[in-house]
Coordinates of C-alpha atoms in Angstrom, one line a residue:
M19 CA 0.0 -0.1 -0.2
S20 CA 1.2 3.6 -1.0
G21 CA 0.7 6.9 0.5
P22 CA -1.1 7.9 4.1
A23 CA -4.1 5.8 5.6
A24 CA -7.0 7.9 7.1
G25 CA -7.6 7.0 10.4
V26 CA -11.3 5.7 10.9
G27 CA -11.7 5.4 14.5
D28 CA -9.9 3.2 17.4
F29 CA -11.3 -0.1 18.1
D30 CA -11.4 -2.4 20.8
V31 CA -11.6 -4.8 18.1
V32 CA -11.0 -5.2 14.2
I33 CA -12.6 -8.4 12.2
V34 CA -11.6 -9.1 8.9
G35 CA -13.9 -10.8 6.6
A36 CA -17.6 -10.7 7.5
G37 CA -17.9 -14.4 6.4
S38 CA -20.0 -16.7 8.5
A39 CA -17.5 -17.0 11.5
G40 CA -17.5 -13.1 10.7
C41 CA -20.9 -12.8 11.5
V42 CA -21.1 -14.5 14.1
L43 CA -17.9 -12.6 16.2
A44 CA -19.4 -8.9 15.3
S45 CA -22.9 -10.4 16.9
R46 CA -21.6 -11.9 19.8
L47 CA -18.9 -9.6 20.3
S48 CA -21.1 -6.3 20.1
A49 CA -23.4 -7.7 22.5
D50 CA -21.0 -6.1 25.3
P51 CA -21.9 -2.3 25.2
G52 CA -18.0 -2.0 26.5
L53 CA -16.3 -3.7 23.2
R54 CA -16.2 -0.9 20.3
V55 CA -16.5 -3.8 17.0
A56 CA -15.2 -3.0 13.6
L57 CA -16.5 -5.8 11.0
V58 CA -14.2 -5.0 7.6
E59 CA -16.1 -7.2 4.5
A60 CA -14.2 -6.5 0.6
G61 CA -17.7 -7.2 -0.5
E62 CA -21.3 -5.7 -0.8
D63 CA -23.4 -5.7 2.4
T64 CA -27.0 -7.3 2.5
P65 CA -29.0 -5.8 5.1
P66 CA -31.8 -7.6 6.0
E67 CA -34.4 -5.1 4.4
H68 CA -32.3 -5.3 1.2
V69 CA -31.0 -9.1 0.8
P70 CA -30.9 -9.4 -2.6
P71 CA -33.5 -12.0 -4.6
E72 CA -30.5 -14.2 -5.6
I73 CA -29.1 -14.5 -2.3
L74 CA -32.5 -15.1 -0.3
D75 CA -34.2 -17.8 -3.1
S76 CA -33.2 -21.4 -2.2
Y77 CA -32.1 -22.1 -5.8
P78 CA -30.5 -21.1 -8.1
L79 CA -27.1 -20.6 -6.1
P80 CA -25.3 -17.6 -6.5
L81 CA -21.9 -19.3 -6.0
F82 CA -22.8 -20.2 -10.1
Q83 CA -23.6 -16.7 -10.9
G84 CA -20.5 -15.0 -12.1
D85 CA -18.2 -12.7 -9.9
T86 CA -20.9 -10.7 -8.2
W87 CA -20.9 -12.6 -5.0
T88 CA -17.8 -14.0 -5.2
W89 CA -13.5 -12.6 -5.9
P90 CA -13.0 -12.5 -9.3
G91 CA -9.9 -14.2 -11.1
L92 CA -9.4 -16.6 -8.3
E93 CA -7.7 -20.5 -9.6
V94 CA -6.8 -23.3 -7.9
R95 CA -4.9 -26.5 -8.7
A96 CA -6.9 -29.5 -8.3
T97 CA -4.0 -32.3 -8.2
R98 CA -0.5 -31.7 -9.4
D99 CA -1.0 -32.2 -12.9
A100 CA -3.8 -30.3 -13.2
P101 CA -4.5 -27.0 -15.0
A102 CA -5.6 -24.2 -13.1
R103 CA -9.1 -23.6 -12.7
R104 CA -11.6 -21.4 -11.4
Y105 CA -12.6 -21.8 -7.4
E106 CA -15.7 -19.8 -6.2
Q107 CA -15.1 -18.4 -2.9
A108 CA -17.3 -15.6 -1.7
R109 CA -17.1 -12.2 -1.1
V110 CA -20.2 -10.3 0.5
V111 CA -21.5 -10.3 3.6
G112 CA -22.2 -13.4 4.9
G113 CA -19.4 -15.3 2.7
G114 CA -20.0 -19.0 1.8
S115 CA -23.4 -18.7 4.1
S116 CA -24.7 -16.2 1.0
I117 CA -23.7 -18.3 -1.8
N118 CA -23.8 -21.9 -0.7
V119 CA -26.1 -25.3 -0.7
Q120 CA -27.0 -24.2 2.9
A121 CA -26.0 -27.6 4.3
A122 CA -26.1 -27.7 8.1
N123 CA -24.5 -30.8 9.0
R124 CA -21.8 -30.7 11.8
G125 CA -19.9 -34.0 11.4
L126 CA -19.2 -36.3 14.0
A127 CA -18.3 -36.8 17.5
R128 CA -14.8 -38.3 16.4
D129 CA -14.0 -35.4 13.7
Y130 CA -13.8 -33.0 17.3
D131 CA -12.1 -35.4 19.8
E132 CA -9.4 -35.8 17.0
W133 CA -9.3 -32.3 16.9
E134 CA -7.9 -32.2 20.6
A135 CA -6.5 -35.2 20.1
L136 CA -4.2 -33.2 17.6
G137 CA -3.7 -30.4 19.8
A138 CA -6.2 -28.2 20.0
S139 CA -7.0 -28.6 23.8
G140 CA -10.2 -28.4 24.6
W141 CA -11.9 -29.0 21.3
G142 CA -13.3 -32.1 21.9
W143 CA -17.2 -33.5 21.0
R144 CA -18.1 -32.5 25.2
D145 CA -16.6 -29.2 24.4
V146 CA -18.2 -28.5 21.1
L147 CA -21.8 -29.3 21.0
P148 CA -23.0 -26.7 23.5
F149 CA -21.9 -24.4 20.8
F150 CA -23.5 -26.3 18.0
R151 CA -26.7 -26.2 20.1
R152 CA -26.2 -22.4 21.0
L153 CA -26.0 -21.5 17.0
E154 CA -29.1 -23.6 15.8
R155 CA -32.8 -23.5 15.8
D156 CA -34.0 -26.8 15.1
V157 CA -37.5 -26.6 13.7
D158 CA -37.7 -30.7 13.5
F159 CA -35.8 -32.2 16.0
D160 CA -35.6 -31.3 20.0
G161 CA -33.6 -33.2 23.1
P162 CA -30.1 -32.9 24.5
L163 CA -28.5 -32.9 21.2
H164 CA -30.1 -29.9 19.7
G165 CA -30.8 -26.3 19.8
R166 CA -34.5 -25.1 19.8
S167 CA -33.4 -21.0 20.4
G168 CA -30.8 -20.1 18.4
P169 CA -30.3 -17.4 15.3
L170 CA -29.9 -20.2 12.5
P171 CA -32.9 -22.0 11.5
I172 CA -32.3 -25.7 10.8
R173 CA -35.1 -28.0 9.1
R174 CA -35.2 -31.0 6.5
I175 CA -37.5 -32.2 3.5
F176 CA -38.5 -35.8 5.1
P177 CA -39.3 -38.5 2.7
E178 CA -43.0 -37.9 2.5
S179 CA -42.6 -34.7 1.1
W180 CA -39.9 -35.7 -1.6
P181 CA -40.8 -35.8 -5.5
P182 CA -40.2 -39.2 -7.3
F183 CA -36.4 -38.3 -8.2
C184 CA -35.3 -38.1 -4.7
S185 CA -37.3 -40.9 -3.7
A186 CA -35.8 -43.4 -6.3
F187 CA -32.2 -42.4 -5.3
A188 CA -33.0 -43.4 -1.7
D189 CA -34.7 -46.7 -2.7
A190 CA -31.4 -47.3 -4.9
L191 CA -29.3 -46.8 -2.3
R192 CA -31.3 -48.7 0.9
R193 CA -31.4 -51.5 -1.7
Q194 CA -27.4 -51.4 -1.4
G195 CA -27.8 -51.8 2.2
L196 CA -28.0 -48.2 3.7
P197 CA -30.7 -47.6 6.5
L198 CA -33.4 -45.1 6.8
L199 CA -32.1 -41.9 9.4
L200 CA -33.8 -39.1 9.6
D201 CA -31.4 -36.9 11.5
Q202 CA -27.7 -36.7 9.9
N203 CA -26.9 -34.5 13.0
A204 CA -27.6 -37.3 15.5
E205 CA -27.2 -40.9 14.3
P206 CA -24.0 -41.7 13.3
G207 CA -23.3 -44.3 10.8
D208 CA -23.7 -44.8 7.4
G209 CA -27.0 -44.5 6.1
V210 CA -29.4 -42.1 3.7
F211 CA -30.9 -39.1 5.3
P212 CA -33.4 -36.0 4.7
A213 CA -30.7 -33.6 4.4
A214 CA -30.7 -30.7 7.0
F215 CA -30.7 -27.3 5.4
S216 CA -30.2 -23.6 7.2
N217 CA -33.3 -22.5 5.0
L218 CA -36.4 -21.8 6.2
Y219 CA -40.1 -21.2 4.4
D220 CA -38.1 -21.5 1.6
R221 CA -35.5 -19.0 2.1
R222 CA -31.8 -19.0 2.7
V223 CA -31.0 -18.0 6.3
S224 CA -27.2 -17.2 6.2
A225 CA -24.9 -15.9 8.8
A226 CA -25.8 -12.3 7.7
I227 CA -29.2 -12.9 8.0
A228 CA -29.2 -15.0 11.3
Y229 CA -26.8 -12.6 13.4
L230 CA -26.5 -9.7 12.2
D231 CA -30.5 -8.5 12.4
P232 CA -31.7 -5.2 12.5
V233 CA -31.3 -5.1 16.5
T234 CA -27.9 -6.0 16.1
R235 CA -27.1 -3.9 13.1
R236 CA -28.4 -0.4 15.7
R237 CA -26.0 -1.2 18.1
P238 CA -23.8 1.9 18.5
N239 CA -20.7 0.0 19.3
L240 CA -21.1 -2.0 16.1
R241 CA -19.5 -0.6 13.0
I242 CA -19.6 -2.4 9.5
F243 CA -17.3 -1.3 7.1
A244 CA -18.6 -3.2 3.3
R245 CA -16.5 -3.0 0.2
T246 CA -13.4 -2.1 2.3
T247 CA -10.6 -4.5 0.9
V248 CA -8.3 -5.4 4.4
Q249 CA -4.6 -5.4 2.1
G250 CA -2.3 -5.6 5.3
L251 CA -1.9 -5.8 8.4
E252 CA 0.2 -2.8 10.3
L253 CA 2.8 -4.3 13.4
E254 CA 4.8 -2.9 16.0
G255 CA 7.3 -5.5 16.5
R256 CA 5.1 -8.6 17.4
Q257 CA 2.1 -6.4 17.9
A258 CA -1.0 -5.8 15.7
R259 CA -1.9 -2.1 15.7
A260 CA -4.5 -1.8 12.9
A261 CA -5.9 -3.7 9.8
L262 CA -5.0 -1.3 6.3
A263 CA -7.7 -1.5 3.7
R264 CA -8.3 0.2 1.0
A265 CA -12.6 1.4 0.2
T266 CA -14.2 1.6 -3.3
D267 CA -13.1 5.1 -3.7
G268 CA -9.9 4.3 -3.6
R269 CA -9.1 5.4 0.1
L270 CA -6.2 3.7 2.3
L271 CA -7.6 3.5 5.7
R272 CA -5.9 2.8 8.8
I273 CA -8.6 1.2 11.2
A274 CA -6.8 0.4 14.6
A275 CA -7.6 -2.1 17.5
R276 CA -6.6 -3.4 20.8
E277 CA -6.8 -6.5 18.9
I278 CA -7.2 -7.9 15.0
I279 CA -9.0 -11.2 14.1
L280 CA -8.6 -12.2 10.4
S281 CA -11.7 -14.3 9.5
A282 CA -11.1 -14.0 6.2
G283 CA -11.2 -17.9 5.4
A284 CA -8.4 -20.3 5.0
L285 CA -7.2 -19.0 1.8
Q286 CA -7.2 -15.4 2.6
S287 CA -6.3 -15.4 6.2
P288 CA -3.0 -17.2 5.6
A289 CA -2.4 -14.9 3.0
L290 CA -2.8 -11.6 5.2
L291 CA -0.3 -13.3 7.9
M292 CA 2.4 -13.8 5.3
R293 CA 2.3 -10.4 3.5
A294 CA 2.5 -9.1 7.6
G295 CA 6.0 -11.5 7.5
I296 CA 4.3 -13.8 9.4
G297 CA 4.7 -17.4 7.9
P298 CA 7.3 -19.6 6.6
G299 CA 10.8 -17.9 6.3
E300 CA 12.4 -19.0 3.5
H301 CA 8.6 -18.5 1.4
L302 CA 8.6 -14.7 2.9
R303 CA 12.6 -13.9 1.7
E304 CA 11.9 -15.0 -1.8
M305 CA 9.0 -12.8 -1.8
G306 CA 11.2 -9.6 -0.2
I307 CA 9.0 -9.7 2.8
P308 CA 11.2 -8.9 5.9
V309 CA 10.2 -11.8 8.4
V310 CA 8.4 -10.6 11.7
H311 CA 7.9 -14.0 13.1
E312 CA 8.5 -17.3 11.5
L313 CA 5.4 -19.8 11.7
R314 CA 5.9 -22.7 8.8
G315 CA 2.2 -23.7 9.2
V316 CA 0.7 -20.6 7.8
G317 CA -0.8 -22.3 4.4
A318 CA 0.4 -25.3 5.4
N319 CA -2.3 -28.4 5.9
L320 CA -4.9 -27.0 3.5
Q321 CA -7.7 -29.4 2.5
D322 CA -10.9 -29.4 0.6
H323 CA -13.0 -32.5 0.2
P324 CA -12.6 -34.4 -3.1
A325 CA -15.4 -34.6 -4.8
L326 CA -16.5 -35.7 -8.4
T327 CA -20.0 -35.2 -10.0
F328 CA -22.1 -37.1 -12.4
C329 CA -25.2 -36.3 -14.5
Q330 CA -27.9 -37.9 -16.6
Y331 CA -30.6 -37.0 -18.2
L332 CA -34.0 -36.9 -16.8
E333 CA -37.0 -38.1 -18.1
P334 CA -40.3 -36.0 -17.8
R335 CA -41.3 -38.0 -14.7
W336 CA -38.5 -37.7 -12.9
R337 CA -38.3 -33.7 -13.2
F338 CA -38.6 -31.4 -10.7
P339 CA -41.7 -29.1 -10.6
E340 CA -41.1 -24.9 -11.1
R341 CA -42.5 -24.5 -7.9
M342 CA -39.9 -26.8 -5.9
R343 CA -37.3 -24.5 -4.8
R344 CA -35.1 -26.8 -3.0
A345 CA -33.0 -28.9 -5.7
S346 CA -31.2 -31.1 -2.7
M347 CA -33.0 -32.8 -0.7
T348 CA -31.0 -36.8 -0.3
A349 CA -27.8 -37.4 0.9
A350 CA -25.9 -40.3 2.6
R351 CA -22.4 -41.3 4.9
L352 CA -21.4 -44.4 3.8
S353 CA -18.1 -46.6 4.0
S354 CA -15.3 -47.6 1.0
G355 CA -14.3 -50.3 3.4
L356 CA -11.3 -50.2 2.2
P357 CA -7.6 -51.3 4.1
D358 CA -6.7 -48.2 6.5
C359 CA -9.6 -46.4 6.1
E360 CA -12.0 -45.2 8.4
E361 CA -15.9 -45.8 8.3
Q362 CA -18.4 -42.8 6.9
D363 CA -15.4 -42.0 4.6
L364 CA -17.8 -40.9 1.6
Y365 CA -20.8 -38.5 1.5
L366 CA -23.2 -39.0 -1.6
S367 CA -25.9 -36.6 -2.0
S368 CA -28.1 -35.5 -5.4
A369 CA -29.9 -32.6 -7.2
G370 CA -32.7 -32.8 -9.0
R371 CA -32.3 -30.2 -11.4
A372 CA -28.3 -29.0 -12.4
S373 CA -29.6 -25.5 -13.3
W374 CA -32.2 -22.9 -12.6
H375 CA -33.1 -23.0 -16.2
A376 CA -35.3 -25.8 -18.9
L377 CA -32.2 -27.2 -19.8
G378 CA -30.5 -27.8 -16.3
N379 CA -34.1 -29.1 -15.4
R380 CA -33.7 -31.9 -17.5
L381 CA -30.6 -33.0 -16.0
G382 CA -30.0 -35.0 -12.5
L383 CA -26.8 -34.5 -10.4
F384 CA -25.1 -36.9 -8.3
F385 CA -22.2 -35.7 -5.7
L386 CA -19.6 -37.8 -4.3
W387 CA -16.5 -36.8 -1.9
C388 CA -14.3 -38.2 0.1
N389 CA -14.9 -37.2 4.0
R390 CA -12.1 -36.2 6.1
P391 CA -9.2 -36.8 3.0
Y392 CA -5.6 -37.9 4.0
S393 CA -3.8 -35.7 1.0
R394 CA -2.8 -31.9 2.0
G395 CA -2.1 -29.3 -0.2
S396 CA -0.5 -25.9 0.7
L397 CA -0.6 -22.2 0.0
R398 CA 1.6 -19.4 -1.3
L399 CA 2.2 -15.9 -2.2
E400 CA 2.3 -15.0 -6.0
S401 CA 3.8 -11.7 -5.2
P402 CA 3.5 -9.5 -1.9
D403 CA 1.1 -7.5 -4.3
P404 CA -2.3 -7.5 -1.9
Q405 CA -3.9 -7.3 -5.5
R406 CA -2.1 -10.6 -6.4
H407 CA -4.7 -14.0 -5.7
P408 CA -2.1 -16.8 -3.5
R409 CA -1.0 -19.9 -5.1
V410 CA -3.5 -22.5 -4.3
E411 CA -2.3 -26.1 -4.5
L412 CA -4.8 -28.0 -3.4
N413 CA -3.1 -31.6 -4.0
L414 CA -6.5 -33.6 -3.4
L415 CA -5.1 -36.8 -4.6
D416 CA -2.0 -36.9 -3.5
D417 CA -2.6 -39.9 -1.0
P418 CA -3.7 -43.0 -2.9
R419 CA -6.2 -43.7 -0.3
D420 CA -8.1 -40.6 -1.3
A421 CA -8.1 -41.9 -5.1
A422 CA -9.0 -45.0 -4.0
R423 CA -12.0 -44.0 -1.9
L424 CA -13.5 -42.2 -4.7
M425 CA -13.3 -45.3 -7.0
A426 CA -14.8 -47.1 -4.5
G427 CA -17.5 -44.6 -4.2
V428 CA -18.2 -44.3 -8.1
R429 CA -18.3 -48.0 -8.4
F430 CA -20.9 -47.8 -5.4
L431 CA -23.0 -44.8 -7.0
E432 CA -23.2 -47.0 -10.7
R433 CA -24.1 -50.5 -8.8
A434 CA -27.0 -48.7 -7.1
L435 CA -28.2 -46.6 -9.7
R436 CA -27.6 -49.4 -12.8
G437 CA -31.0 -51.2 -10.9
S438 CA -32.5 -48.2 -10.9
P439 CA -35.7 -47.1 -12.4
L440 CA -33.9 -43.8 -12.4
Q441 CA -31.7 -45.6 -15.3
A442 CA -33.1 -45.6 -18.6
G443 CA -30.6 -47.9 -19.9
P444 CA -26.9 -48.4 -20.2
G445 CA -24.6 -45.5 -20.8
E446 CA -26.6 -43.1 -19.2
L447 CA -24.6 -41.7 -15.9
F448 CA -21.5 -39.8 -17.4
P449 CA -19.0 -37.5 -15.3
A450 CA -19.8 -33.8 -15.5
V451 CA -17.5 -30.6 -15.2
F452 CA -18.0 -27.7 -14.4
S453 CA -16.7 -26.2 -17.8
P454 CA -16.7 -22.3 -18.7
R455 CA -19.1 -23.3 -21.2
V456 CA -21.3 -24.5 -18.3
R457 CA -20.6 -21.8 -16.2
A458 CA -21.6 -19.2 -18.7
L459 CA -24.8 -20.9 -19.4
S460 CA -25.8 -20.8 -15.4
R461 CA -26.1 -17.1 -15.7
L462 CA -28.9 -15.5 -14.7
G463 CA -30.3 -14.2 -17.9
R464 CA -33.1 -13.5 -20.4
R465 CA -30.4 -14.6 -23.1
N466 CA -29.6 -17.8 -21.1
R467 CA -33.5 -18.6 -20.5
I468 CA -34.3 -18.4 -24.1
L469 CA -30.9 -20.4 -25.0
T470 CA -31.2 -23.0 -22.6
A471 CA -34.8 -23.5 -23.3
A472 CA -34.3 -24.1 -27.1
L473 CA -31.7 -26.5 -26.5
A474 CA -33.7 -28.9 -24.0
G475 CA -36.7 -28.7 -26.8
V476 CA -33.4 -30.0 -28.7
L477 CA -32.6 -32.5 -26.4
D478 CA -36.1 -34.0 -25.7
M479 CA -36.3 -34.4 -29.5
Q480 CA -32.9 -36.4 -29.7
P481 CA -32.8 -40.3 -30.0
R482 CA -31.3 -41.7 -26.3
G483 CA -27.8 -42.2 -28.3
A484 CA -27.7 -38.7 -29.6
R485 CA -28.6 -37.0 -26.6
R486 CA -26.1 -39.0 -24.5
A487 CA -23.4 -38.3 -27.0
V488 CA -24.8 -34.2 -26.7
L489 CA -24.4 -34.3 -23.0
R490 CA -21.1 -35.9 -22.8
R491 CA -19.4 -33.3 -24.9
M492 CA -20.7 -30.6 -23.1
F493 CA -19.5 -31.8 -20.1
G494 CA -16.2 -32.8 -21.3
G495 CA -16.5 -36.3 -23.5
E496 CA -15.7 -38.8 -20.6
A497 CA -17.2 -41.9 -21.3
A498 CA -20.3 -43.6 -19.2
L499 CA -19.9 -44.9 -16.0
D500 CA -20.5 -48.4 -16.7
A501 CA -17.7 -48.3 -19.2
L502 CA -15.5 -47.7 -16.5
V503 CA -16.3 -49.2 -13.4
D504 CA -14.0 -52.6 -14.7
D505 CA -11.5 -50.5 -15.7
E506 CA -9.2 -49.6 -12.8
A507 CA -6.9 -47.9 -15.3
G508 CA -9.2 -46.2 -16.9
L509 CA -11.2 -45.2 -13.8
L510 CA -8.3 -44.1 -12.1
R511 CA -7.9 -41.4 -14.4
M512 CA -11.2 -40.3 -14.9
V513 CA -11.0 -39.7 -11.3
R514 CA -7.9 -37.8 -12.0
R515 CA -9.1 -35.6 -14.6
N516 CA -12.5 -34.8 -13.2
V517 CA -11.5 -34.6 -9.2
F518 CA -11.9 -30.8 -7.9
G519 CA -12.9 -29.4 -4.3
V520 CA -16.1 -28.3 -3.1
W521 CA -15.4 -25.1 -2.1
H522 CA -14.3 -26.0 1.6
P523 CA -10.9 -25.0 2.0
S524 CA -9.9 -25.3 5.5
G525 CA -6.8 -26.3 7.8
T526 CA -4.2 -23.6 7.1
C527 CA -3.7 -21.5 10.2
R528 CA -4.5 -24.7 12.5
M529 CA -4.9 -24.8 16.0
G530 CA -1.7 -26.4 18.4
A531 CA 0.6 -25.8 21.1
A532 CA 3.3 -23.6 20.6
S533 CA 5.9 -26.4 20.9
D534 CA 4.3 -27.6 17.3
Q535 CA 6.3 -26.2 14.5
Q536 CA 3.3 -26.8 12.6
A537 CA 0.8 -25.0 14.5
V538 CA -0.3 -21.2 13.6
T539 CA -2.7 -20.8 16.4
D540 CA -3.5 -21.3 20.4
P541 CA -6.8 -23.5 20.8
Q542 CA -8.3 -19.9 21.4
G543 CA -6.9 -18.5 17.6
R544 CA -4.3 -16.1 18.7
V545 CA -1.2 -16.4 16.5
H546 CA 1.8 -17.7 18.4
G547 CA 4.2 -15.1 19.0
V548 CA 2.5 -12.3 18.0
K549 CA 0.3 -9.7 20.3
G550 CA -3.7 -8.7 19.6
L551 CA -3.6 -11.2 16.7
R552 CA -6.2 -14.0 16.3
V553 CA -7.7 -16.3 13.3
V554 CA -11.3 -17.4 13.4
D555 CA -12.2 -19.5 10.4
A556 CA -12.1 -22.7 9.1
S557 CA -8.0 -21.8 9.0
L558 CA -8.2 -23.1 12.7
M559 CA -9.6 -26.4 11.6
P560 CA -6.6 -29.0 12.0
R561 CA -8.6 -31.8 10.0
L562 CA -11.9 -31.8 7.9
P563 CA -14.9 -33.1 9.8
T564 CA -17.3 -35.4 8.3
A565 CA -19.6 -32.4 7.0
N566 CA -19.2 -29.2 4.8
T567 CA -18.0 -26.8 6.8
N568 CA -20.1 -23.7 7.4
V569 CA -22.0 -25.1 10.5
P570 CA -18.9 -25.7 12.1
A571 CA -17.0 -22.2 10.9
I572 CA -20.3 -20.9 13.1
M573 CA -19.8 -23.1 15.5
V574 CA -15.9 -22.2 16.2
A575 CA -16.9 -18.4 16.0
E576 CA -19.5 -19.0 19.0
K577 CA -16.8 -21.0 20.7
I578 CA -14.4 -18.3 20.7
A579 CA -16.1 -15.5 20.7
H580 CA -17.5 -17.0 24.2
E581 CA -14.4 -17.4 25.4
M582 CA -13.0 -14.0 24.7
L583 CA -15.8 -12.8 26.8
G584 CA -15.6 -14.9 29.6
Q585 CA -11.7 -13.4 29.6
R586 CA -12.9 -10.2 29.4
A587 CA -15.3 -10.5 32.4
G588 CA -13.1 -12.3 34.1
A589 CA -14.6 -15.7 34.2
A590 CA -15.6 -18.0 31.9
P591 CA -19.5 -17.9 31.6
D592 CA -21.6 -21.5 31.8
P593 CA -21.5 -22.3 27.5
W594 CA -25.0 -24.0 28.5
E595 CA -26.5 -20.6 29.3
A596 CA -29.0 -18.8 27.2
T597 CA -30.0 -22.0 25.7
D598 CA -33.1 -24.3 25.8
E599 CA -33.2 -26.9 28.8
Q600 CA -30.0 -29.0 29.2
S601 CA -29.3 -32.2 31.5
Q602 CA -26.3 -32.1 33.5
D603 CA -25.1 -34.9 31.5
L604 CA -23.1 -34.2 28.5
P605 CA -24.7 -36.2 25.6
V606 CA -22.7 -38.2 23.1
Q607 CA -24.0 -39.1 19.7
A608 CA -26.4 -41.7 19.9

């Protein structure tokens, strides 16, 4: 940054990033009237009375609608031999919760017990459950595993309300031995279930909607800076003093605080640390950045769920009616059964339409990913210039167990659908890639509505063989799954060519003891060796949970905000306080 920066106030806490974790922190910390809190977001604000309809709607997802709500130009390499591809990360108040699929799964007790075993003291299942309860208002289930009065509503669409496509998919999985579960957040083990979503009355409830409500926004001690990009940190020795930001009008701002919290996500938070001279020393010196404090783990331990997407043409009887806003209702956990792999190591879900338009309504999608992957990636700076995105290497299949588990999952899916009414014949199911062509067609607009309606009509008139050929060319040209499942080498090649992340980056500033050379923060998110600086987002996770990352990230922010307020009060308040009735004994997943 060049030129003098204008001071814009002196705060107790500056939160960098108004994503899922940042919204929680701003709400909970500003509830203390003695704390002056600033929340800084590079993207647009979406106050409750002005939430854009494309964010509020259950479908389509803003994730796939161009650069309006995401960082333009951000790319990652999925594997070491893959070209860089676009990777959507939110740039809007609410973060990922404003653009994602709204999945509200917690993961399993084992996930958090392992966090504790990996050095995140106080993050075992018994420690985190009160904060999962605190964040949620489960409209379907009660009892010691659920919250009923939290800000985030959680609901499911149960089997009796499923359209034929969802019922047929669930039946196919149950014929392969998966039992029906009703509550994925309380019933562990393999099974097919109605997926839980942070959605109410067919309207998205983002972290911004849930936590930055009108009452919270009126607090005199909370100030929200939207369309303001933090480009650097001001340090005095090893003491954080201010966030340095650029507003959309070009002004340079200095936002001073006693404590700065990075909640910019697992790609942006470590990049901000590195540009401030906190990170792996050799890399910082290569970038010409003076080393303020060497922490080797900054940007390491990067994880995402290795995922594959499959597509098939839907006959008219399987298509969703236009009035049905949700596209995804059913999901499943299953075990690959491979040696040296864990149980419940695969996740499978479906969507009854591939996009908002007429062509998308003729296509069903199936999603497969590895839970708790073994592979690890890394993040490094391309340049000290804050305008440049970091270099992101997901390395999704570095550990051969991840590729082997995906292959087992592909065989399971093909076997399940082969005997299902959803499959009209051989060659119907094939890999699908979200290519630039498909991405362009997904953008909302009159031109795409007309074009996709015409394409849908043409597709319906084609004989089956020609239709399959057209769709395969559109989605990358791969062979159908039934031609691959018995070809070990061919299946592995397909997996490597098509694998991608599901926008769950995590782990790049992981929690751990100060003696752990790969740990970046302590279990309260405080950066080792630097005063007045925390990280609170999915960067902290030592290992990906058996879940989408949104609700776990909200839980992380709830827990750390609670501990910060407890320290300020001089004693840790009861984490069960302000929730509905609690039992004296902490429950475990049944």
